[in-house]
Short mmCIF file of C-alpha atoms in Angstrom, two decimals:
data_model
loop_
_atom_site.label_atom_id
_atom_site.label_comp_id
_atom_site.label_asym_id
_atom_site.label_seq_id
_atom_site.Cartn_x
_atom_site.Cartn_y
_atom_site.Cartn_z
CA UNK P 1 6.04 -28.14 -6.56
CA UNK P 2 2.59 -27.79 -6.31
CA UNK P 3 0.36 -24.06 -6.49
CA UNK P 4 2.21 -21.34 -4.91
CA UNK P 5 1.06 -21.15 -1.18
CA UNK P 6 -1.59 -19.09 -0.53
CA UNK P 7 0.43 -16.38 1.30
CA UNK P 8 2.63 -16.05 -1.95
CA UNK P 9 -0.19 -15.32 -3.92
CA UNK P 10 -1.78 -12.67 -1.72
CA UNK P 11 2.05 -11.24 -1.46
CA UNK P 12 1.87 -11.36 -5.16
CA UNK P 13 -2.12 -9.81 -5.87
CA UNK P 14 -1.28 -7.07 -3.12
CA UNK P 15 1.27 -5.82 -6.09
CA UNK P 16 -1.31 -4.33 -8.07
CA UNK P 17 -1.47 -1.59 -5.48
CA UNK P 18 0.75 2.05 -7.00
CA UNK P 19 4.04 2.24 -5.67
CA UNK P 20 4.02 -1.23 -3.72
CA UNK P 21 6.70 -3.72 -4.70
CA UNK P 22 7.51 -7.16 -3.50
CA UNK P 23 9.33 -6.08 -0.47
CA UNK P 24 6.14 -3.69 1.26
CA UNK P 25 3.83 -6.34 -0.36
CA UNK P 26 4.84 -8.87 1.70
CA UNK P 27 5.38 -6.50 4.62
CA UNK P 28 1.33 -5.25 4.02
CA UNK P 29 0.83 -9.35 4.23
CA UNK P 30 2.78 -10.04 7.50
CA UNK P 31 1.02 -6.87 8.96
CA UNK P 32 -2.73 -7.79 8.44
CA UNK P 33 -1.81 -11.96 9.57
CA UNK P 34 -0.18 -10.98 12.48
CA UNK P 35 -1.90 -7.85 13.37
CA UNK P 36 -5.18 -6.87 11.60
CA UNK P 37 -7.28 -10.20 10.56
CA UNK P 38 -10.58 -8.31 10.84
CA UNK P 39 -9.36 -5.36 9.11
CA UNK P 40 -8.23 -7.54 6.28
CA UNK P 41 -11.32 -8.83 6.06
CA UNK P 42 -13.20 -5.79 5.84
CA UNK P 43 -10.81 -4.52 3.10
CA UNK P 44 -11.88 -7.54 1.01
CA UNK P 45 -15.42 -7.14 1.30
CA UNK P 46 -15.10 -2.88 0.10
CA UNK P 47 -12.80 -4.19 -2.43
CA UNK P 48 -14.85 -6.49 -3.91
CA UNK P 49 -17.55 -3.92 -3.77
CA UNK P 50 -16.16 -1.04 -5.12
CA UNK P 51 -14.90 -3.00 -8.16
CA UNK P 52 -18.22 -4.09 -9.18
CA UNK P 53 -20.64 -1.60 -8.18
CA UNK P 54 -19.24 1.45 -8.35
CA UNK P 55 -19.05 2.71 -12.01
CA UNK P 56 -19.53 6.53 -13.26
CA UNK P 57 -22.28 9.10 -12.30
CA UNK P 58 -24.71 9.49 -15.22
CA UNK P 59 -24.24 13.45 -15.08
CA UNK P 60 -20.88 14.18 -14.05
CA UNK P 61 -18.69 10.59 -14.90
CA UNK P 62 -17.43 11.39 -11.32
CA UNK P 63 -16.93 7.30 -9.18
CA UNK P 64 -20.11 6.41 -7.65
CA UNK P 65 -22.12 3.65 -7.11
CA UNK P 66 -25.43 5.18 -7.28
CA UNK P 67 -26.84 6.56 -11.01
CA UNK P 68 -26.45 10.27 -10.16
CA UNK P 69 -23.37 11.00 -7.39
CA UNK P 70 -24.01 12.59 -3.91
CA UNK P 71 -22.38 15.68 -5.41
CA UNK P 72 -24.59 16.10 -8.55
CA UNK P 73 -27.84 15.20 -6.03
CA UNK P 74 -27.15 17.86 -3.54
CA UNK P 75 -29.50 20.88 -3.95
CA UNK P 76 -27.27 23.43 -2.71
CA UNK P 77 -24.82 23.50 -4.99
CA UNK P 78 -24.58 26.11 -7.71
CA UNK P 79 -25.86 25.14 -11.09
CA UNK P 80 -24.63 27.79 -13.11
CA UNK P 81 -20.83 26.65 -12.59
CA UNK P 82 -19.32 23.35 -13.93
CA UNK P 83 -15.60 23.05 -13.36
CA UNK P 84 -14.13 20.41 -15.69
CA UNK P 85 -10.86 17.99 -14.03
CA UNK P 86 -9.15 15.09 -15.87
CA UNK P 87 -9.71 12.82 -13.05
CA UNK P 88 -11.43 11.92 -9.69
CA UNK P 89 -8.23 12.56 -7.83
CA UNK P 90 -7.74 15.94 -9.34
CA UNK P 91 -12.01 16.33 -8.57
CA UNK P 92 -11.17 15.41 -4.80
CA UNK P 93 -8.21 17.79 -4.55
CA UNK P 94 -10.28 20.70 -5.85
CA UNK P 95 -12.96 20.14 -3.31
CA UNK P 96 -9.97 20.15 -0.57
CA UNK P 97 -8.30 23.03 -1.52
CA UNK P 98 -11.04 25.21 -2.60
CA UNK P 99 -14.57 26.23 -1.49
CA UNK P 100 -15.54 25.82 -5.05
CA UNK P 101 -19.80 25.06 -4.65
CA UNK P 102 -20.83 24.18 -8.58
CA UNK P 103 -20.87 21.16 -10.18
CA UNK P 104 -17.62 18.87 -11.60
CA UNK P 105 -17.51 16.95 -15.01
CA UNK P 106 -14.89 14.01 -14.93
CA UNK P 107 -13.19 13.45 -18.23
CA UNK P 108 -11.19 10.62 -17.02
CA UNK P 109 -7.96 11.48 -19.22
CA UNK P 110 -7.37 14.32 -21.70
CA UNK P 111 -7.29 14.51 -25.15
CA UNK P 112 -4.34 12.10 -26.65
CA UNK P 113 -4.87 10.99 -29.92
CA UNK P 114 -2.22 8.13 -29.66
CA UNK P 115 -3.73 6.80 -26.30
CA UNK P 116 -7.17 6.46 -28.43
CA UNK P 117 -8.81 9.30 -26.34
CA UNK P 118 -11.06 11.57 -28.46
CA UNK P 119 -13.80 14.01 -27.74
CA UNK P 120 -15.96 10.21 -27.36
CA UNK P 121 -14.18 8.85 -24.84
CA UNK P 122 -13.50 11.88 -22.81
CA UNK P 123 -17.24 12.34 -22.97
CA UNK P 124 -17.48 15.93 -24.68
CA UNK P 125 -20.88 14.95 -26.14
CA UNK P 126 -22.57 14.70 -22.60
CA UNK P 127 -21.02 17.99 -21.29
CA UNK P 128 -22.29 19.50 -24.59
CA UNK P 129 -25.70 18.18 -23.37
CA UNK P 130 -25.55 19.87 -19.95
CA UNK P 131 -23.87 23.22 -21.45
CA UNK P 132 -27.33 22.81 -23.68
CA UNK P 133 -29.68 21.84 -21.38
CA UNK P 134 -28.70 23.57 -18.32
CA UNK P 135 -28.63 27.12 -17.46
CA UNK P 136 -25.04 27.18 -17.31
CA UNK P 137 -22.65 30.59 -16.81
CA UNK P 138 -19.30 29.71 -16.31
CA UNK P 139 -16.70 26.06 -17.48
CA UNK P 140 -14.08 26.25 -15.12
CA UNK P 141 -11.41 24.53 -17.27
CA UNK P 142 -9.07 22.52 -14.58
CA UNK P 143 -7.26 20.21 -16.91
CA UNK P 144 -3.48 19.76 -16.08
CA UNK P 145 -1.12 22.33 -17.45
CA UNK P 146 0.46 19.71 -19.61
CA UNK P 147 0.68 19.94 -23.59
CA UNK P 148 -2.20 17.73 -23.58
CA UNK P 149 -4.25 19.70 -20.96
CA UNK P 150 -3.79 23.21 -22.58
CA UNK P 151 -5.50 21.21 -25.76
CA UNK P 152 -7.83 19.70 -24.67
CA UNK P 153 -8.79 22.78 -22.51
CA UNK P 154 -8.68 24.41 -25.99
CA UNK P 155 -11.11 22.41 -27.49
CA UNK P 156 -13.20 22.79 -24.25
CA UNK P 157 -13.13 26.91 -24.39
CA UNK P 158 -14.67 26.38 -28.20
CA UNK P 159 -17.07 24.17 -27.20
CA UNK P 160 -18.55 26.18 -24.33
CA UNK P 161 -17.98 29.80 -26.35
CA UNK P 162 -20.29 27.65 -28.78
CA UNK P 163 -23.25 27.55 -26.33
CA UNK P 164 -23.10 30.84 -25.04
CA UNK P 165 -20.88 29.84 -21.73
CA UNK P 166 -18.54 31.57 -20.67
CA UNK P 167 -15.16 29.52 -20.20
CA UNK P 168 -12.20 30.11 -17.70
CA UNK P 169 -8.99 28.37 -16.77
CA UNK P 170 -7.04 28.05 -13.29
CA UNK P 171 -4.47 30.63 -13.08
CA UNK P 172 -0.91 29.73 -13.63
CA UNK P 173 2.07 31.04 -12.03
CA UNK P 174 4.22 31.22 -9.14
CA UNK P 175 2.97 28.66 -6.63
CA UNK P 176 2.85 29.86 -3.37
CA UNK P 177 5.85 29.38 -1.42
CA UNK P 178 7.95 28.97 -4.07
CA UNK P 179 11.43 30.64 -4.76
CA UNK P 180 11.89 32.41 -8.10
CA UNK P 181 15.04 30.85 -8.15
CA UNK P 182 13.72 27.53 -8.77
CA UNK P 183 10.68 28.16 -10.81
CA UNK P 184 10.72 27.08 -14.05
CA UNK P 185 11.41 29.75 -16.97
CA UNK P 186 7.93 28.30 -18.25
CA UNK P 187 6.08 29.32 -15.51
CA UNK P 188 7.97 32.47 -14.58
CA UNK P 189 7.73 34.02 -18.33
CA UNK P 190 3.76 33.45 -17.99
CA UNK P 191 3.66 34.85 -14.33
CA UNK P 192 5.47 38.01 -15.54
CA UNK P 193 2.74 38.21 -18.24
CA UNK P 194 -0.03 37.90 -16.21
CA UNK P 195 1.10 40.06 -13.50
CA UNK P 196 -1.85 41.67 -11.63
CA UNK P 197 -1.61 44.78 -9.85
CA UNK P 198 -1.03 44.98 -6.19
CA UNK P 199 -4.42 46.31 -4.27
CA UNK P 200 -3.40 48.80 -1.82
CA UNK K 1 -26.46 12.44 5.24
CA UNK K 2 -27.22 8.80 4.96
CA UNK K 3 -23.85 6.10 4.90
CA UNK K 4 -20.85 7.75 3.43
CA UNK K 5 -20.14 6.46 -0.14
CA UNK K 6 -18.54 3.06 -1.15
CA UNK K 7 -15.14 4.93 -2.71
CA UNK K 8 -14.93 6.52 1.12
CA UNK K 9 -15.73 3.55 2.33
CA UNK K 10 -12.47 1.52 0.38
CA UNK K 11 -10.70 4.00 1.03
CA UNK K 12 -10.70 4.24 4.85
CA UNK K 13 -10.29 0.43 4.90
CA UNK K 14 -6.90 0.47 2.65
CA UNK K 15 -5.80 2.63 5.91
CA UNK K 16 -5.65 -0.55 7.02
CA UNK K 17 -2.13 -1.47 5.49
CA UNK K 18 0.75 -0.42 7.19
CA UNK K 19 2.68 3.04 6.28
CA UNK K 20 -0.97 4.11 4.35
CA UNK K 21 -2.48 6.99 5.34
CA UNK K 22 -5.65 8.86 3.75
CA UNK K 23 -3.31 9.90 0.86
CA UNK K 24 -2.07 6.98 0.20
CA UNK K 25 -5.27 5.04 0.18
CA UNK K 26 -7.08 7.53 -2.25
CA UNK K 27 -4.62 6.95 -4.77
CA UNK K 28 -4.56 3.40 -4.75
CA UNK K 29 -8.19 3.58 -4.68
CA UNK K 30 -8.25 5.82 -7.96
CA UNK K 31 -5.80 3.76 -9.29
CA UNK K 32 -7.55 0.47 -8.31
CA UNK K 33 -10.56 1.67 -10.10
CA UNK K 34 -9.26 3.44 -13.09
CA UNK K 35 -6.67 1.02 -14.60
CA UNK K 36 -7.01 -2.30 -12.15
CA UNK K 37 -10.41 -3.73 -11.70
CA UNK K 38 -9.37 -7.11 -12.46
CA UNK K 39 -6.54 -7.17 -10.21
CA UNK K 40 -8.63 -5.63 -7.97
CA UNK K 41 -10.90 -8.17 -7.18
CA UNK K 42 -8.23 -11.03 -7.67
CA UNK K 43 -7.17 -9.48 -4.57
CA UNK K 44 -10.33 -9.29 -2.92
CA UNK K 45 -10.50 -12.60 -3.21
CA UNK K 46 -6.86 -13.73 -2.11
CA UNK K 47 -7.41 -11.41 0.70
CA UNK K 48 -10.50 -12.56 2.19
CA UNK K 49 -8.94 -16.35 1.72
CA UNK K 50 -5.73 -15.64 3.23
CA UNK K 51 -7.27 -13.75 6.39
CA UNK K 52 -9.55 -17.11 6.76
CA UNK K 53 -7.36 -19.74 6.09
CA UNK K 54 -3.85 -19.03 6.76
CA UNK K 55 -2.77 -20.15 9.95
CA UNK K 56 0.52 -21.60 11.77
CA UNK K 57 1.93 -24.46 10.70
CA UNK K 58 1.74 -27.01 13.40
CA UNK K 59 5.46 -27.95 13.52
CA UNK K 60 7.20 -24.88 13.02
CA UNK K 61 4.42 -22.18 13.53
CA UNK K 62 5.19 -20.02 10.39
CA UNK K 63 2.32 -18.86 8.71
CA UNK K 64 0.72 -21.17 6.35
CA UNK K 65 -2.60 -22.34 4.98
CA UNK K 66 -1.75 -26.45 5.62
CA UNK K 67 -1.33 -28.29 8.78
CA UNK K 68 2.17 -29.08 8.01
CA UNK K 69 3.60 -26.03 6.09
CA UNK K 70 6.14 -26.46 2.96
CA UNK K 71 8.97 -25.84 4.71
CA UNK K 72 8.63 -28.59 7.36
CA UNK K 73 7.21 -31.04 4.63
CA UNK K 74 10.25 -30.79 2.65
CA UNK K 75 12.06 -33.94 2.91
CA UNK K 76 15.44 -32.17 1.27
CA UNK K 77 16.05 -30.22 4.33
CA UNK K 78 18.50 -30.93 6.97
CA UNK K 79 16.42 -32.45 10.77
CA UNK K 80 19.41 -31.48 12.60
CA UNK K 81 19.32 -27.77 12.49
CA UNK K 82 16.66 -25.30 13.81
CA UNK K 83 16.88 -21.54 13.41
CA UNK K 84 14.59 -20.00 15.64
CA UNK K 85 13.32 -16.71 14.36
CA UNK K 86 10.59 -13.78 15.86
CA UNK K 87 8.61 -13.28 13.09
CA UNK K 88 7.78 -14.90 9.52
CA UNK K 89 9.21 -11.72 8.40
CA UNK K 90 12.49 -12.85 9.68
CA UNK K 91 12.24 -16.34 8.04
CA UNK K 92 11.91 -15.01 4.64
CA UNK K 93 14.74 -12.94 5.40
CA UNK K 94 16.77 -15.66 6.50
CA UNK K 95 16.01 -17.72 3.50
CA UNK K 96 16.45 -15.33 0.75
CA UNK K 97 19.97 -13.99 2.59
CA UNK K 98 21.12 -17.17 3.69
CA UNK K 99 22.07 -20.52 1.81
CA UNK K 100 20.47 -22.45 5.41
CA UNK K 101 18.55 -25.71 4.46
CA UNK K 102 18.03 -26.65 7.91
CA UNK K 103 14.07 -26.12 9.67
CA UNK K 104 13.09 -22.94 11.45
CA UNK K 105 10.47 -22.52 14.44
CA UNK K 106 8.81 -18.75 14.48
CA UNK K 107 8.46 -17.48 17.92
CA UNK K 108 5.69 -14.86 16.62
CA UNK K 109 6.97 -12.45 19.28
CA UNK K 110 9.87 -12.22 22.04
CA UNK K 111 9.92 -12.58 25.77
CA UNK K 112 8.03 -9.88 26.66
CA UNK K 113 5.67 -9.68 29.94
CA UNK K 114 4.84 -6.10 29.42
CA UNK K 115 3.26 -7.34 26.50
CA UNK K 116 1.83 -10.78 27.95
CA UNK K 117 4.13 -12.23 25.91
CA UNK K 118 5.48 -15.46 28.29
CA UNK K 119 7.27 -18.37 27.48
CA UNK K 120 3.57 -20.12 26.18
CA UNK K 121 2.67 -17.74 23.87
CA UNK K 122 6.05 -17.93 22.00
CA UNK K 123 5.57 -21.83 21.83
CA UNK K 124 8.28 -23.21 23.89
CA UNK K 125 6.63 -25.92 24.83
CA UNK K 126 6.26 -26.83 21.17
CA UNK K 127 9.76 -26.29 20.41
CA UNK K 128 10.97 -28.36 23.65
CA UNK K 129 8.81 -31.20 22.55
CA UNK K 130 10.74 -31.35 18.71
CA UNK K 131 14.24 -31.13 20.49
CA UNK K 132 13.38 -34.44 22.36
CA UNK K 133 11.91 -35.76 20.26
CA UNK K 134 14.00 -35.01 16.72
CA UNK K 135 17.71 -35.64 16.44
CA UNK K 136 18.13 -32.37 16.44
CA UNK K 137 22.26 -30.96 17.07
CA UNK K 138 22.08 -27.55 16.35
CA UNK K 139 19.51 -24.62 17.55
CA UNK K 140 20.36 -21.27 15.76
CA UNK K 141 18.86 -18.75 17.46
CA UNK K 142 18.15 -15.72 14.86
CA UNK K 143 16.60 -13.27 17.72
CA UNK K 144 16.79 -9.33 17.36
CA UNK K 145 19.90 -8.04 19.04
CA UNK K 146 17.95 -6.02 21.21
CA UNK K 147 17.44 -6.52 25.21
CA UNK K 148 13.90 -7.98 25.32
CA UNK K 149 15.79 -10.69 21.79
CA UNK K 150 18.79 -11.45 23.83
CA UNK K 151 16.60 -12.31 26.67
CA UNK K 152 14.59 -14.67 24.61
CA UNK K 153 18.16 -15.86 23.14
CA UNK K 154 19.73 -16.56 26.80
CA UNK K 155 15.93 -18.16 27.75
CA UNK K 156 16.21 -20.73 24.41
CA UNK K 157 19.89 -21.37 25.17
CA UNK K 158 19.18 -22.76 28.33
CA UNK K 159 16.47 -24.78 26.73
CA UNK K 160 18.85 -26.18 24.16
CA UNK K 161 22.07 -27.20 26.87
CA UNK K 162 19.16 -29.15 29.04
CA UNK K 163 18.46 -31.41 25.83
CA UNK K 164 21.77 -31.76 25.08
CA UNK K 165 21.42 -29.92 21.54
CA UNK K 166 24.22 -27.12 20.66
CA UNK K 167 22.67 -23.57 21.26
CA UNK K 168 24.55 -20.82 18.80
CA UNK K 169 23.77 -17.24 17.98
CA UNK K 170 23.96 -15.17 14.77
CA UNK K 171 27.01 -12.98 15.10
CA UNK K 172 27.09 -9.74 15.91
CA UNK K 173 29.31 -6.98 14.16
CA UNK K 174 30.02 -4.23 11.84
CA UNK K 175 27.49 -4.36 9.06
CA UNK K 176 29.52 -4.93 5.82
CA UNK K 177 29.58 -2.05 3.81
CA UNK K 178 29.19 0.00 6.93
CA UNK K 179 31.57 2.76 7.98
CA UNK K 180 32.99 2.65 10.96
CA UNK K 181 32.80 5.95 11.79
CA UNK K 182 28.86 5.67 11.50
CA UNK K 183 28.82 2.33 13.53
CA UNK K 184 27.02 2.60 16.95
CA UNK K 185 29.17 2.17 20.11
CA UNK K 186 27.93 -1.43 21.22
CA UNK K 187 28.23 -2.76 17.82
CA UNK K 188 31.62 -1.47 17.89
CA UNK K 189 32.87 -2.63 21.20
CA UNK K 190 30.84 -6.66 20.72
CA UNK K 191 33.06 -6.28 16.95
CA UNK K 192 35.76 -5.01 18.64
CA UNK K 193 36.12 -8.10 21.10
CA UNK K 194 34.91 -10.87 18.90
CA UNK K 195 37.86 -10.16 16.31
CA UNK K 196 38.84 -12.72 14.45
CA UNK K 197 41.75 -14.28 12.83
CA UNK K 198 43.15 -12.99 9.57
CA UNK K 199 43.34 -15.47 6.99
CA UNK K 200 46.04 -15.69 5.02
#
């Protein structure tokens, strides 16, 4: 036979998508033929887009397709903080969750060795430059509490304590709404260490 | 602030895909970006194609990019059986469950006037025209078993018996690997009375 039809190979490029196998692939391609045409073609214009324009912010290595991102331009947020996050998604859940007003650096991965990610490609050299330049107080370590996170948050502490900054690191413990029971011993041996007194 | 930023941008418009919501599309976004660029924009590309140039096949209205889609063009397959199914959806199913390797015609819908869904839209007309004029013996009629499917069912049988070709029905029954016990009533009363013969 000839080239696959042209449905087959959209079934087949829709793929690359996380979690979507052959099965919801094709469903995703029935949907927008039958039901969303315009949609579909507005998803293929942002696609195409965002692949080529949008590439890292020049101070933060936060997505964006501008030079500097809408976060680093705005005025009123707080200079003196810089919260660091392995990745965008962890960036966008921060913002979510908390009412966190500095600034964000992006390292987009953590220190692994065996995945070839140094200090280079994590980008420690321009966060040194900001921690130099800037009249920053405070690096709000966020990595993951993973083996790899605690090291490369580590290396982070140094390399703020270096320049005068004071670093910090997100609390771990008992998430809220969690049962003891089912905790990890992990997580419940460093809650019981870091046990804060209860305000009256 | 001025138009929100590309990422939110791609992101609303993966909402676009059924069973995504916001959290969904942010991660495939991410992803997209982060580890997929490529296959990104190959399916930009397929996408924006597909929604343009995929249409219904002028024989057997399933989806397809041609006048005359594979299926129809294939001179292997057998003239004197058509399967009529509600959706391409269903076609795929049929031919990756079944062993059939007779034509199919794809209703795109089922009698439905709530939803201005008449004998027209559905494509009788077409489908009356290829039962006079094929040599055409056998109409399977692959409907949902639900009311508004065996309407359309009882509707096509009719339309069958007037042009002399053999109407039959997929049959209904306990699901295999089903439990009885977990069977719905109607299911169990339509098995019930269209028991058949132990083979020896």
């Amino acid at each position: 036979m000839s080239a696959p039809a042209l449905l087959e190979q959209l079934i087949e490029a829709l793929r690359v998508l996380p979690g979507v196998g052959r099965k919801t692939a094709q469903r995703m391609a029935f949907h927008l033929l039958e039901r969303q045409r315009e949609g579909g073609v507005r998803l293929a214009q942002l696609l195409e887009r965002a692949m080529a324009e949008i590439g890292q912010c020049r101070q933060c290595r936060n997505f964006s397709e501008l030079e500097v991102c809408a976060l680093c331009a705005a005025s009123q947020r707080d200079d003196r903080q810089i919260c660091v996050v392995e990745s965008p998604a962890d960036l966008a859940a921060m913002e979510t969750a908390t009412g966190y007003r500095g600034r964000y650096f992006v390292l987009h991965g953590r220190l692994s060795p065996i995945d070839g990610l140094g200090p280079k490609e994590l980008g420690f050299d321009l966060l040194a430059k900001r921690l130099d330049d800037q009249a920053v107080e405070e690096l709000i370590i966020a990595t993951n509490p993973t083996v790899e996170g605690e090291a490369t948050a580590h290396f982070l502490g140094q390399l703020a304590r270096e320049r005068g900054v004071r670093p910090s690191r997100l609390a771990h413990g008992v998430p809220l709404g969690g049962e003891l029971e089912h905790v990890d011993r992990g997580t419940l041996a460093h809650a019981f260490g870091g046990r804060t007194e209860l305000s009256s």
